[in-house]
Short mmCIF file of C-alpha atoms in Angstrom, two decimals:
data_model
loop_
_atom_site.label_atom_id
_atom_site.label_comp_id
_atom_site.label_asym_id
_atom_site.label_seq_id
_atom_site.Cartn_x
_atom_site.Cartn_y
_atom_site.Cartn_z
CA UNK A 1 112.61 117.49 116.12
CA UNK A 2 115.37 116.71 113.54
CA UNK A 3 114.27 115.66 109.97
CA UNK A 4 117.57 114.16 109.50
CA UNK A 5 116.96 111.46 112.60
CA UNK A 6 113.37 111.19 111.44
CA UNK A 7 114.12 110.10 107.91
CA UNK A 8 116.89 108.00 109.38
CA UNK A 9 114.52 106.10 111.56
CA UNK A 10 112.05 105.63 108.63
CA UNK A 11 114.91 104.30 106.55
CA UNK A 12 115.70 101.65 109.05
CA UNK A 13 112.32 100.81 109.61
CA UNK A 14 112.01 100.55 105.85
CA UNK A 15 114.92 98.15 105.46
CA UNK A 16 113.73 95.99 108.16
CA UNK A 17 110.28 95.29 106.12
CA UNK A 18 112.37 94.91 103.01
CA UNK A 19 114.06 91.72 104.64
CA UNK A 20 110.83 90.18 105.91
CA UNK A 21 109.34 88.65 102.75
CA UNK A 22 106.53 87.23 104.54
CA UNK A 23 105.28 90.57 106.12
CA UNK A 24 105.64 91.98 102.59
CA UNK A 25 103.72 89.35 101.24
CA UNK A 26 100.85 89.81 103.75
CA UNK A 27 101.00 93.96 103.10
CA UNK A 28 101.16 93.97 99.00
CA UNK A 29 99.46 90.80 98.10
CA UNK A 30 96.66 89.61 100.72
CA UNK A 31 94.36 92.77 100.10
CA UNK A 32 94.23 92.62 96.43
CA UNK A 33 93.84 88.76 96.87
CA UNK A 34 91.03 89.50 98.83
CA UNK A 35 89.26 92.16 96.39
CA UNK A 36 89.60 89.62 93.89
CA UNK A 37 88.13 86.87 95.92
CA UNK A 38 85.31 89.35 96.92
CA UNK A 39 84.71 90.26 93.12
CA UNK A 40 84.08 86.58 92.38
CA UNK A 41 81.94 85.78 95.31
CA UNK A 42 79.58 88.29 93.49
CA UNK A 43 80.54 87.29 89.97
CA UNK A 44 76.53 87.17 89.03
CA UNK A 45 76.22 90.58 90.72
CA UNK A 46 77.89 92.94 89.35
CA UNK A 47 76.30 96.03 90.66
CA UNK A 48 76.82 94.53 94.05
CA UNK A 49 80.46 94.35 93.84
CA UNK A 50 80.46 97.92 92.12
CA UNK A 51 78.60 99.33 95.25
CA UNK A 52 80.70 97.42 97.92
CA UNK A 53 83.76 97.13 96.34
CA UNK A 54 84.59 100.32 96.69
CA UNK A 55 84.49 100.81 100.47
CA UNK A 56 86.21 97.51 100.35
CA UNK A 57 89.41 98.87 98.56
CA UNK A 58 89.96 101.04 101.93
CA UNK A 59 88.91 98.62 104.32
CA UNK A 60 91.22 95.70 103.45
CA UNK A 61 94.26 98.06 103.49
CA UNK A 62 92.93 99.37 107.01
CA UNK A 63 92.65 95.96 108.36
CA UNK A 64 96.27 94.40 107.06
CA UNK A 65 98.12 97.67 108.08
CA UNK A 66 96.66 97.57 111.77
CA UNK A 67 97.73 93.87 112.07
CA UNK A 68 101.21 94.46 110.55
CA UNK A 69 102.37 97.88 112.32
CA UNK A 70 100.92 96.33 115.72
CA UNK A 71 102.87 93.22 115.40
CA UNK A 72 106.01 95.15 113.91
CA UNK A 73 105.92 97.72 116.69
CA UNK A 74 105.52 95.08 119.40
CA UNK A 75 108.56 93.38 118.27
CA UNK A 76 110.61 96.73 118.91
CA UNK A 77 109.28 96.93 122.02
CA UNK A 78 109.89 93.02 123.35
CA UNK A 79 113.22 93.12 121.26
CA UNK A 80 114.77 96.18 123.58
CA UNK A 81 115.23 98.20 120.23
CA UNK A 82 112.88 100.41 121.46
CA UNK A 83 114.67 101.00 124.60
CA UNK A 84 117.97 101.25 123.35
CA UNK A 85 116.82 103.86 120.70
CA UNK A 86 115.29 105.85 123.72
CA UNK A 87 118.44 105.62 125.64
CA UNK A 88 119.83 107.99 122.79
CA UNK A 89 119.50 111.91 122.29
CA UNK A 90 116.54 110.90 120.36
CA UNK A 91 113.19 113.09 120.37
CA UNK A 92 110.15 110.79 120.71
CA UNK A 93 108.58 112.74 118.02
CA UNK A 94 111.56 111.72 115.86
CA UNK A 95 111.07 108.16 116.52
CA UNK A 96 107.10 108.21 116.45
CA UNK A 97 107.44 110.22 113.17
CA UNK A 98 109.97 108.16 111.50
CA UNK A 99 107.88 105.01 112.00
CA UNK A 100 105.01 106.95 110.62
CA UNK A 101 106.48 108.15 107.64
CA UNK A 102 107.82 104.51 107.01
CA UNK A 103 104.62 102.79 107.74
CA UNK A 104 102.64 105.51 105.66
CA UNK A 105 104.80 105.06 102.72
CA UNK A 106 103.98 101.21 102.81
CA UNK A 107 100.49 101.92 103.15
CA UNK A 108 100.46 104.42 100.38
CA UNK A 109 101.98 101.41 97.80
CA UNK A 110 99.50 99.00 99.33
CA UNK A 111 96.33 100.86 98.96
CA UNK A 112 97.31 101.76 95.26
CA UNK A 113 98.13 98.42 94.46
CA UNK A 114 94.77 97.31 95.99
CA UNK A 115 93.12 100.10 93.99
CA UNK A 116 94.96 99.25 90.66
CA UNK A 117 93.83 95.78 90.90
CA UNK A 118 90.12 96.59 91.73
CA UNK A 119 90.02 99.42 89.00
CA UNK A 120 92.11 98.22 86.34
CA UNK A 121 92.07 94.43 86.15
CA UNK A 122 88.59 93.50 87.94
CA UNK A 123 86.65 96.14 86.53
CA UNK A 124 85.23 98.02 89.63
CA UNK A 125 82.79 100.69 88.17
CA UNK A 126 82.03 103.45 90.59
CA UNK A 127 79.99 106.96 90.25
CA UNK A 128 82.48 109.14 91.81
CA UNK A 129 86.15 109.74 91.19
CA UNK A 130 88.63 106.96 91.08
CA UNK A 131 91.53 109.11 92.26
CA UNK A 132 89.33 110.30 95.30
CA UNK A 133 88.58 106.47 96.08
CA UNK A 134 92.32 105.99 95.81
CA UNK A 135 93.34 108.83 98.19
CA UNK A 136 90.47 107.63 100.80
CA UNK A 137 92.00 104.13 100.61
CA UNK A 138 95.27 105.44 101.54
CA UNK A 139 94.05 107.59 104.16
CA UNK A 140 92.31 104.47 105.76
CA UNK A 141 95.67 102.42 105.42
CA UNK A 142 97.52 105.16 107.32
CA UNK A 143 94.72 105.33 109.90
CA UNK A 144 95.14 101.44 110.49
CA UNK A 145 98.91 102.12 110.69
CA UNK A 146 98.50 104.73 113.57
CA UNK A 147 95.77 102.53 115.40
CA UNK A 148 98.16 99.63 115.05
CA UNK A 149 101.20 101.73 116.43
CA UNK A 150 98.98 102.81 119.57
CA UNK A 151 97.36 99.40 120.56
CA UNK A 152 100.82 97.49 120.43
CA UNK A 153 101.50 99.28 123.78
CA UNK A 154 98.91 96.93 125.11
CA UNK A 155 100.26 93.81 124.05
CA UNK A 156 102.96 91.65 125.57
CA UNK A 157 103.37 88.79 122.65
CA UNK A 158 102.58 88.83 119.10
CA UNK A 159 99.45 86.51 120.16
CA UNK A 160 98.31 89.30 122.10
CA UNK A 161 99.10 91.86 119.45
CA UNK A 162 97.05 89.57 116.83
CA UNK A 163 94.19 89.34 119.37
CA UNK A 164 93.50 93.13 119.06
CA UNK A 165 92.27 92.54 115.52
CA UNK A 166 88.91 90.82 116.73
CA UNK A 167 88.76 93.34 119.73
CA UNK A 168 89.31 96.53 117.83
CA UNK A 169 88.74 96.03 114.24
CA UNK A 170 85.79 93.57 113.99
CA UNK A 171 83.36 95.64 116.08
CA UNK A 172 84.24 98.52 113.60
CA UNK A 173 83.34 96.21 110.92
CA UNK A 174 80.21 95.41 112.00
CA UNK A 175 78.88 98.78 113.01
CA UNK A 176 80.63 101.16 110.45
CA UNK A 177 77.44 100.47 107.91
CA UNK A 178 79.00 98.25 105.61
CA UNK A 179 77.09 94.96 106.48
CA UNK A 180 73.87 96.90 107.70
CA UNK A 181 73.31 100.64 107.22
CA UNK A 182 73.49 102.42 110.43
CA UNK A 183 69.89 103.65 110.20
CA UNK A 184 68.42 100.16 110.68
CA UNK A 185 70.76 99.47 113.69
CA UNK A 186 69.54 99.81 117.23
CA UNK A 187 69.70 103.07 118.82
CA UNK A 188 72.67 102.26 121.11
CA UNK A 189 74.62 100.76 118.41
CA UNK A 190 74.06 103.58 116.29
CA UNK A 191 75.46 105.96 119.05
CA UNK A 192 78.46 103.51 119.56
CA UNK A 193 79.10 103.75 115.68
CA UNK A 194 79.63 107.34 116.00
CA UNK A 195 82.64 106.89 118.16
CA UNK A 196 84.32 104.53 115.98
CA UNK A 197 86.99 105.97 113.20
CA UNK A 198 86.12 103.06 110.83
CA UNK A 199 82.61 104.47 110.67
CA UNK A 200 83.66 107.71 109.16
CA UNK A 201 86.30 106.04 106.82
CA UNK A 202 83.56 103.75 105.39
CA UNK A 203 81.06 106.80 104.97
CA UNK A 204 83.72 108.68 103.05
CA UNK A 205 84.42 106.13 100.89
CA UNK A 206 80.73 105.00 100.56
CA UNK A 207 80.02 108.49 99.53
CA UNK A 208 82.71 108.81 97.07
CA UNK A 209 81.87 105.94 95.54
CA UNK A 210 78.36 107.03 94.72
CA UNK A 211 79.38 110.56 93.65
CA UNK A 212 78.00 112.09 96.73
CA UNK A 213 78.09 115.58 98.32
CA UNK A 214 82.23 116.46 98.67
CA UNK A 215 81.46 118.40 101.89
CA UNK A 216 80.49 115.31 103.41
CA UNK A 217 83.40 113.44 102.21
CA UNK A 218 85.54 116.11 103.13
CA UNK A 219 84.08 116.22 106.63
CA UNK A 220 84.80 112.47 107.21
CA UNK A 221 88.16 112.49 105.76
CA UNK A 222 88.89 115.51 108.36
CA UNK A 223 87.41 113.20 111.05
CA UNK A 224 89.74 110.21 109.81
CA UNK A 225 92.65 112.51 109.51
CA UNK A 226 92.04 113.59 113.34
CA UNK A 227 91.81 110.31 114.51
CA UNK A 228 95.38 109.25 113.08
CA UNK A 229 96.85 112.12 114.62
CA UNK A 230 95.69 111.60 117.87
CA UNK A 231 96.36 107.79 117.90
CA UNK A 232 99.92 108.77 116.61
CA UNK A 233 100.05 111.52 119.73
CA UNK A 234 98.55 108.81 122.43
CA UNK A 235 101.28 106.35 120.87
CA UNK A 236 103.90 108.63 121.48
CA UNK A 237 102.88 108.71 125.47
CA UNK A 238 103.71 105.02 125.40
CA UNK A 239 107.33 105.00 123.96
CA UNK A 240 109.10 105.33 127.37
CA UNK A 241 107.20 102.13 128.54
CA UNK A 242 109.36 99.52 129.74
CA UNK A 243 109.25 95.67 128.41
CA UNK A 244 109.33 92.62 130.15
#
């Protein structure tokens, strides 16, 4: 692994994103707009917004980063860019970390903007520390990025990449505890939820919002970090995959 090559790769990815205004709009504008819409859906129920809005600050960036990174990486594969890069004296770890650093930087900015709108403009009030909610939101965005990079290996077209949204993200939204507490679910669904990364991401955010035990937040955050690393490692195994 060479730091110079890694950061050169990250810079190339960031430059590509900079020249794509539609993608930047999706990344930076859609999550704040969704949290704003969410705020006014519960305009007469401020306590509900305070209870659910905190976790949504992290869930919206997770979702959008998953879509953006899966499509962006797919373009690299189908355009032949990835194969050309892999023909160079470039380690897979250099390439993967370059992509990871670039999208992680974008994820951090995205989550920070979303949190700034929620806490600054919309008056979201949480019992726990705001900085912790923001930090967890960034971690969730990075988690979405890592999963998006991984699943891009299983798509041939951008349409197929988008189809992973209902296949991968929506079940996690339903089972993470956001809509219905997991304790009230059927036993089999509760068991499945433990294997889903968004369950732990939501659990960490929920405890942070309510000012819950720091040990639980730390445990959940460690699981999210572990899944992120595993997804990136699995993504590295697909980098030699030939594209049609």
